[in-house]
Tab-separated table of C-alpha atoms in Angstrom:
chain	number	residue	atom	x	y	z
U	1	MET	CA	-0.193	0.189	0.137
U	2	GLU	CA	1.500	3.925	-1.314
U	3	ALA	CA	2.038	5.409	1.731
U	4	ALA	CA	0.251	9.025	2.124
U	5	ALA	CA	2.193	12.179	0.734
U	6	THR	CA	3.490	14.584	3.082
U	7	THR	CA	2.820	18.116	2.915
U	8	CYS	CA	4.255	21.549	4.507
U	9	TYR	CA	2.234	23.109	7.748
U	10	ARG	CA	2.038	25.905	6.280
U	11	HIS	CA	1.296	25.649	2.601
U	12	PRO	CA	-0.568	22.207	2.791
U	13	SER	CA	-0.191	22.249	-1.086
U	14	TYR	CA	3.135	22.545	-1.806
U	15	GLU	CA	4.626	17.626	-1.147
U	16	THR	CA	7.733	17.847	0.716
U	17	TYR	CA	9.107	15.188	2.316
U	18	VAL	CA	11.710	17.966	4.909
U	19	ARG	CA	11.355	17.850	8.505
U	20	CYS	CA	12.046	20.563	10.931
U	21	THR	CA	14.845	19.346	12.994
U	22	ARG	CA	13.687	21.275	16.209
U	23	CYS	CA	9.561	20.513	16.397
U	24	ASP	CA	9.654	17.856	13.136
U	25	ARG	CA	6.928	19.442	10.791
U	26	TYR	CA	7.417	19.282	7.298
U	27	ILE	CA	8.511	22.186	5.629
U	28	CYS	CA	8.963	23.268	1.665
U	29	PRO	CA	11.701	25.344	0.324
U	30	ASP	CA	9.862	28.733	1.564
U	31	CYS	CA	9.332	27.760	4.929
U	32	MET	CA	12.997	26.689	5.488
U	33	ARG	CA	16.099	28.263	7.443
U	34	GLU	CA	18.795	27.171	7.491
U	35	ALA	CA	20.164	25.660	11.327
U	36	SER	CA	23.522	24.292	13.087
U	37	VAL	CA	21.865	20.921	12.026
U	38	GLY	CA	19.647	20.954	9.269
U	39	HIS	CA	16.275	23.569	8.718
U	40	HIS	CA	14.451	24.436	11.563
U	41	CYS	CA	11.047	26.388	10.691
U	42	VAL	CA	9.261	29.718	10.553
U	43	GLU	CA	8.473	29.788	14.011
U	44	CYS	CA	10.757	27.454	15.838
U	45	VAL	CA	13.587	30.487	14.114
U	46	GLU	CA	10.975	32.905	15.366
U	47	GLU	CA	10.791	31.267	18.780
U	48	GLY	CA	14.677	31.069	19.433
U	49	GLN	CA	14.885	34.967	18.592
U	50	ARG	CA	12.907	35.656	21.171
U	51	SER	CA	14.958	33.600	23.941
U	52	VAL	CA	18.085	34.803	23.399
U	53	ARG	CA	19.492	37.717	25.596
U	54	GLN	CA	19.693	40.651	24.420
U	55	ALA	CA	23.322	42.076	24.185
U	56	ARG	CA	24.332	44.842	26.151
U	57	SER	CA	26.586	47.234	27.379
U	58	LEU	CA	29.221	47.852	29.619
U	59	PHE	CA	27.297	50.283	30.733
U	60	GLY	CA	23.349	48.467	31.253
U	61	GLY	CA	21.912	49.828	27.939
U	62	ALA	CA	21.060	47.308	25.608
U	63	VAL	CA	22.958	47.199	22.094
U	64	PRO	CA	20.949	48.840	20.138
U	65	SER	CA	20.062	46.743	16.973
U	66	ALA	CA	21.371	49.648	14.140
U	67	ALA	CA	23.323	52.131	14.622
U	68	THR	CA	21.330	54.829	13.492
U	69	PRO	CA	21.140	57.038	15.827
U	70	VAL	CA	17.794	57.746	16.628
U	71	VAL	CA	17.532	59.640	19.821
U	72	THR	CA	20.341	62.079	18.846
U	73	TYR	CA	18.225	62.930	15.668
U	74	VAL	CA	14.904	63.362	17.167
U	75	LEU	CA	16.355	65.787	20.540
U	76	MET	CA	18.107	67.832	16.867
U	77	ALA	CA	15.396	68.171	15.356
U	78	LEU	CA	13.145	69.337	18.516
U	79	ASN	CA	15.651	71.943	18.865
U	80	ILE	CA	15.503	73.191	15.121
U	81	VAL	CA	11.556	72.886	15.038
U	82	ALA	CA	11.907	75.415	18.598
U	83	TYR	CA	13.970	77.654	17.125
U	84	VAL	CA	12.020	78.214	13.760
U	85	VAL	CA	8.520	78.616	16.583
U	86	GLU	CA	11.008	80.966	17.963
U	87	VAL	CA	11.528	82.681	15.055
U	88	ALA	CA	8.362	83.140	14.320
U	89	ARG	CA	6.779	83.863	17.709
U	90	ASP	CA	9.281	86.388	19.413
U	91	GLU	CA	7.570	85.837	23.272
U	92	THR	CA	8.902	82.430	22.507
U	93	VAL	CA	11.641	83.130	24.768
U	94	ASP	CA	10.095	85.382	27.364
U	95	ARG	CA	7.611	83.021	27.635
U	96	PHE	CA	9.251	79.123	28.327
U	97	GLY	CA	12.900	80.330	28.627
U	98	MET	CA	14.912	79.389	31.556
U	99	LEU	CA	14.523	82.053	34.001
U	100	GLY	CA	14.264	82.138	37.781
U	101	ALA	CA	12.448	85.812	39.330
U	102	VAL	CA	11.962	88.502	37.838
U	103	LEU	CA	9.422	90.798	37.756
U	104	VAL	CA	7.565	92.377	35.175
U	105	ASP	CA	5.714	95.183	34.939
U	106	PRO	CA	2.737	95.954	32.452
U	107	SER	CA	4.548	96.912	29.331
U	108	GLY	CA	6.849	93.878	29.779
U	109	GLY	CA	9.324	95.498	31.190
U	110	GLN	CA	11.856	93.102	33.316
U	111	TYR	CA	12.818	94.237	37.240
U	112	TYR	CA	14.802	92.635	39.819
U	113	TYR	CA	12.750	90.812	42.549
U	114	LYS	CA	13.930	91.604	46.200
U	115	GLY	CA	11.532	89.263	47.413
U	116	GLU	CA	8.440	91.407	47.209
U	117	THR	CA	5.797	92.855	45.062
U	118	TYR	CA	4.210	95.683	44.051
U	119	PRO	CA	1.300	96.391	42.217
U	120	GLY	CA	1.173	97.307	38.369
U	121	PHE	CA	3.689	94.771	38.597
U	122	GLU	CA	4.129	90.305	38.637
U	123	LEU	CA	6.312	87.984	39.359
U	124	THR	CA	7.534	85.481	37.016
U	125	GLY	CA	9.815	82.497	36.429
U	126	VAL	CA	10.168	79.478	38.372
U	127	ALA	CA	10.177	81.474	41.316
U	128	ASP	CA	6.249	81.755	40.035
U	129	GLY	CA	5.826	77.951	39.552
U	130	GLU	CA	7.023	77.831	36.265
U	131	TRP	CA	8.452	74.677	36.808
U	132	TYR	CA	8.937	73.799	33.134
U	133	ARG	CA	11.171	76.337	32.213
U	134	LEU	CA	13.771	74.355	33.789
U	135	LEU	CA	13.563	72.048	30.685
U	136	THR	CA	12.227	73.823	27.931
U	137	GLY	CA	14.595	76.569	28.112
U	138	ALA	CA	16.707	73.973	27.225
U	139	PHE	CA	15.095	73.746	23.127
U	140	LEU	CA	15.236	77.479	23.262
U	141	HIS	CA	18.370	79.160	21.779
U	142	LEU	CA	19.211	83.112	21.332
U	143	PRO	CA	17.240	84.712	19.254
U	144	PRO	CA	18.653	85.711	15.200
U	145	ASP	CA	19.538	89.340	16.656
U	146	ALA	CA	21.739	88.722	19.302
U	147	SER	CA	25.342	89.354	19.399
U	148	PHE	CA	26.033	84.934	18.975
U	149	GLY	CA	22.696	85.065	17.080
U	150	VAL	CA	21.256	81.746	15.543
U	151	MET	CA	25.249	80.470	14.992
U	152	HIS	CA	24.367	79.364	19.153
U	153	LEU	CA	21.835	76.859	17.782
U	154	VAL	CA	24.097	75.590	14.841
U	155	PHE	CA	27.558	74.915	17.101
U	156	ASN	CA	25.613	73.041	19.578
U	157	MET	CA	23.990	71.289	16.944
U	158	LEU	CA	27.311	70.413	15.596
U	159	ALA	CA	28.640	69.313	18.758
U	160	LEU	CA	25.095	67.021	19.962
U	161	TRP	CA	25.204	65.954	16.853
U	162	ASN	CA	29.101	64.582	17.161
U	163	LEU	CA	28.853	63.408	20.982
U	164	GLY	CA	25.235	62.229	20.395
U	165	ARG	CA	25.853	59.533	18.158
U	166	VAL	CA	28.979	57.844	20.529
U	167	VAL	CA	27.517	58.519	24.089
U	168	GLU	CA	23.870	57.050	22.623
U	169	GLY	CA	25.914	53.608	20.691
U	170	GLN	CA	27.530	53.129	24.324
U	171	LEU	CA	24.632	53.811	27.109
U	172	GLY	CA	21.492	52.224	25.101
U	173	ARG	CA	18.776	54.906	23.744
U	174	ALA	CA	16.404	55.687	27.364
U	175	ARG	CA	19.500	55.774	28.878
U	176	TYR	CA	21.054	58.620	27.389
U	177	LEU	CA	17.978	60.245	26.588
U	178	ALA	CA	17.290	61.147	30.446
U	179	LEU	CA	20.611	61.391	30.676
U	180	TYR	CA	20.875	64.235	28.310
U	181	LEU	CA	17.499	65.703	29.993
U	182	LEU	CA	18.898	65.236	33.405
U	183	SER	CA	22.360	67.635	32.329
U	184	ALA	CA	19.638	69.892	31.023
U	185	LEU	CA	17.792	70.059	34.312
U	186	GLY	CA	21.386	70.071	36.412
U	187	GLY	CA	22.237	73.676	34.474
U	188	ALA	CA	19.200	75.127	34.591
U	189	VAL	CA	18.697	74.628	38.321
U	190	LEU	CA	22.447	76.494	38.882
U	191	VAL	CA	21.352	78.682	36.829
U	192	TYR	CA	18.287	79.644	39.118
U	193	LEU	CA	20.737	78.839	42.050
U	194	VAL	CA	23.461	81.571	41.177
U	195	SER	CA	21.609	83.728	38.249
U	196	PRO	CA	17.529	84.000	38.654
U	197	GLU	CA	17.396	87.235	37.439
U	198	THR	CA	18.646	86.193	34.069
U	199	THR	CA	17.406	84.589	30.968
U	200	ALA	CA	18.973	81.351	30.310
U	201	VAL	CA	17.829	79.165	26.668
U	202	GLY	CA	20.056	76.973	24.879
U	203	ALA	CA	21.081	72.789	24.905
U	204	SER	CA	24.640	73.840	25.824
U	205	GLY	CA	24.069	72.482	29.325
U	206	ALA	CA	23.029	69.078	28.209
U	207	VAL	CA	25.808	69.111	25.481
U	208	PHE	CA	28.375	69.502	27.852
U	209	GLY	CA	26.387	67.226	30.216
U	210	LEU	CA	27.289	64.767	26.962
U	211	ALA	CA	30.820	66.236	26.939
U	212	ALA	CA	31.337	64.860	30.317
U	213	SER	CA	30.007	61.711	29.864
U	214	PHE	CA	31.848	60.990	26.592
U	215	TYR	CA	35.190	61.799	28.901
U	216	VAL	CA	33.740	59.306	31.739
U	217	ILE	CA	32.795	56.939	28.888
U	218	SER	CA	36.787	56.839	27.514
U	219	ARG	CA	38.204	56.846	30.701
U	220	ARG	CA	36.026	53.156	31.196
U	221	LEU	CA	36.552	51.484	28.535
U	222	GLY	CA	40.531	52.523	28.288
U	223	ARG	CA	41.108	54.255	25.417
U	224	ASP	CA	43.517	56.761	24.870
U	225	MET	CA	43.109	59.959	26.706
U	226	ARG	CA	45.318	62.334	24.733
U	227	ALA	CA	43.280	63.503	21.828
U	228	VAL	CA	39.708	62.896	24.429
U	229	ASN	CA	42.141	65.409	27.489
U	230	ARG	CA	42.749	67.105	24.056
U	231	PHE	CA	38.756	67.465	23.433
U	232	MET	CA	37.519	68.702	26.523
U	233	ALA	CA	39.828	71.238	26.991
U	234	GLY	CA	38.937	72.665	24.030
U	235	PHE	CA	35.126	72.300	25.278
U	236	LEU	CA	36.212	73.841	28.987
U	237	ILE	CA	37.754	76.988	26.790
U	238	TRP	CA	34.528	76.900	24.850
U	239	MET	CA	32.676	77.612	28.475
U	240	VAL	CA	34.834	80.506	30.002
U	241	VAL	CA	34.917	82.590	26.629
U	242	SER	CA	31.307	81.454	26.304
U	243	ALA	CA	30.446	82.607	29.337
U	244	ALA	CA	30.513	86.787	27.562
U	245	PHE	CA	27.331	85.765	25.580
U	246	THR	CA	25.769	82.233	26.772
U	247	SER	CA	25.075	80.751	30.521
U	248	TRP	CA	28.415	79.618	31.755
U	249	GLU	CA	25.852	78.777	35.441
U	250	GLY	CA	24.219	76.542	32.759
U	251	HIS	CA	27.678	74.807	31.135
U	252	LEU	CA	28.686	73.784	34.308
U	253	GLY	CA	25.542	73.031	35.797
U	254	GLY	CA	25.117	70.301	32.848
U	255	LEU	CA	28.615	69.097	32.591
U	256	LEU	CA	28.453	68.287	36.205
U	257	THR	CA	25.945	66.976	36.025
U	258	GLY	CA	26.094	64.861	33.114
U	259	GLY	CA	29.129	63.404	34.496
U	260	LEU	CA	28.217	62.442	37.774
U	261	VAL	CA	25.006	60.444	35.812
U	262	THR	CA	27.780	58.794	33.961
U	263	TYR	CA	30.124	57.837	36.260
U	264	TRP	CA	27.386	56.245	38.723
U	265	LEU	CA	26.373	53.939	35.343
U	266	ALA	CA	29.649	53.244	34.508
U	267	TYR	CA	31.504	52.807	38.609
U	268	ALA	CA	29.132	51.366	40.274
U	269	PRO	CA	29.717	47.301	41.534
U	270	ALA	CA	28.022	45.095	38.644
U	271	LYS	CA	25.364	44.602	40.771
U	272	LEU	CA	23.584	47.598	41.012
U	273	ARG	CA	24.053	48.740	37.186
U	274	THR	CA	20.488	46.733	36.401
U	275	SER	CA	18.674	48.867	34.647
U	276	ALA	CA	16.440	48.928	38.050
U	277	THR	CA	18.306	50.154	39.994
U	278	GLN	CA	19.474	53.148	37.679
U	279	LEU	CA	16.250	53.875	37.124
U	280	ALA	CA	16.090	54.273	41.027
U	281	GLY	CA	19.746	56.050	41.018
U	282	GLY	CA	17.092	58.474	38.480
U	283	VAL	CA	14.505	59.313	40.061
U	284	VAL	CA	16.562	60.628	43.511
U	285	LEU	CA	18.900	62.781	41.520
U	286	VAL	CA	15.335	64.478	40.068
U	287	VAL	CA	14.154	64.233	43.751
U	288	LEU	CA	17.522	66.138	45.364
U	289	LEU	CA	16.986	68.723	42.084
U	290	ALA	CA	13.640	69.409	42.806
U	291	ALA	CA	14.237	69.954	46.967
U	292	VAL	CA	17.027	72.700	45.480
U	293	VAL	CA	14.650	74.275	43.809
U	294	ALA	CA	12.236	74.296	46.629
U	295	VAL	CA	14.181	75.239	48.727
U	296	ARG	CA	15.886	77.799	46.109
U	297	THR	CA	12.542	78.909	46.132
U	298	ALA	CA	11.409	79.434	49.154
U	299	ALA	CA	14.052	81.843	49.933
U	300	LEU	CA	13.610	83.359	47.129
U	301	THR	CA	9.771	84.435	48.302
U	302	GLY	CA	10.254	84.241	51.552
U	303	ALA	CA	8.089	81.378	51.938
């Protein structure tokens, strides 16, 4: 008696005599996937890929499957779009720039805030509850009619492009984004502590945080530090020179925050280099920065 013909389990119209060496089902050439021994079916290959542990970097982040620095592209796009809005609407910087505490008169004039308000003057800034300025200011830049103008945006985006690709590739996308935002926040907090009456804008705080991160990463990976040291020296010189027209407080705050965060990611004991503990560390840092802002607000307002 002749045996019944066997067919592919996914394509019943296709006669075949080859079996998947994993699940023993019959498979046609379209369903065959090369394996170390024989062939596997499509479903067994997908199941095996799900069970493979994703590669992680030394700093705890998942190694991106593609080399495209997606987060860096998105951050650059957000900064550029914000600048277009800023050019189209003159009041954008006044409304969203990093500003600690000033008195504003009905015509828009700004005056030092000494802890007291007066009829016709309105307190404006983080001290008045506008905490969003601590981050929104990091996506704005000097307007075109300023002394440095559009070059402020251009220089920051060039630095973000050069540093961001390296740091994102090492930390992974989630940790890289957290580092960027925490550095921007750290820079804004130092501005609030030292110069609450000054409006500060720019991605420089976050960029300086990336520079510090790049330095820590290079040391942790054992790279030749001569070129890295020259690069960092140039960055520090730029921080001093740019203080004439931008916020040195934002630069320094971002640099310190970025270095601190990356040091924790790079040198914490291996058992603490997990997603949960790193997330907890980030939350603790945010809480500490928020506490500093609250204390500074109380000191300014007398509350």
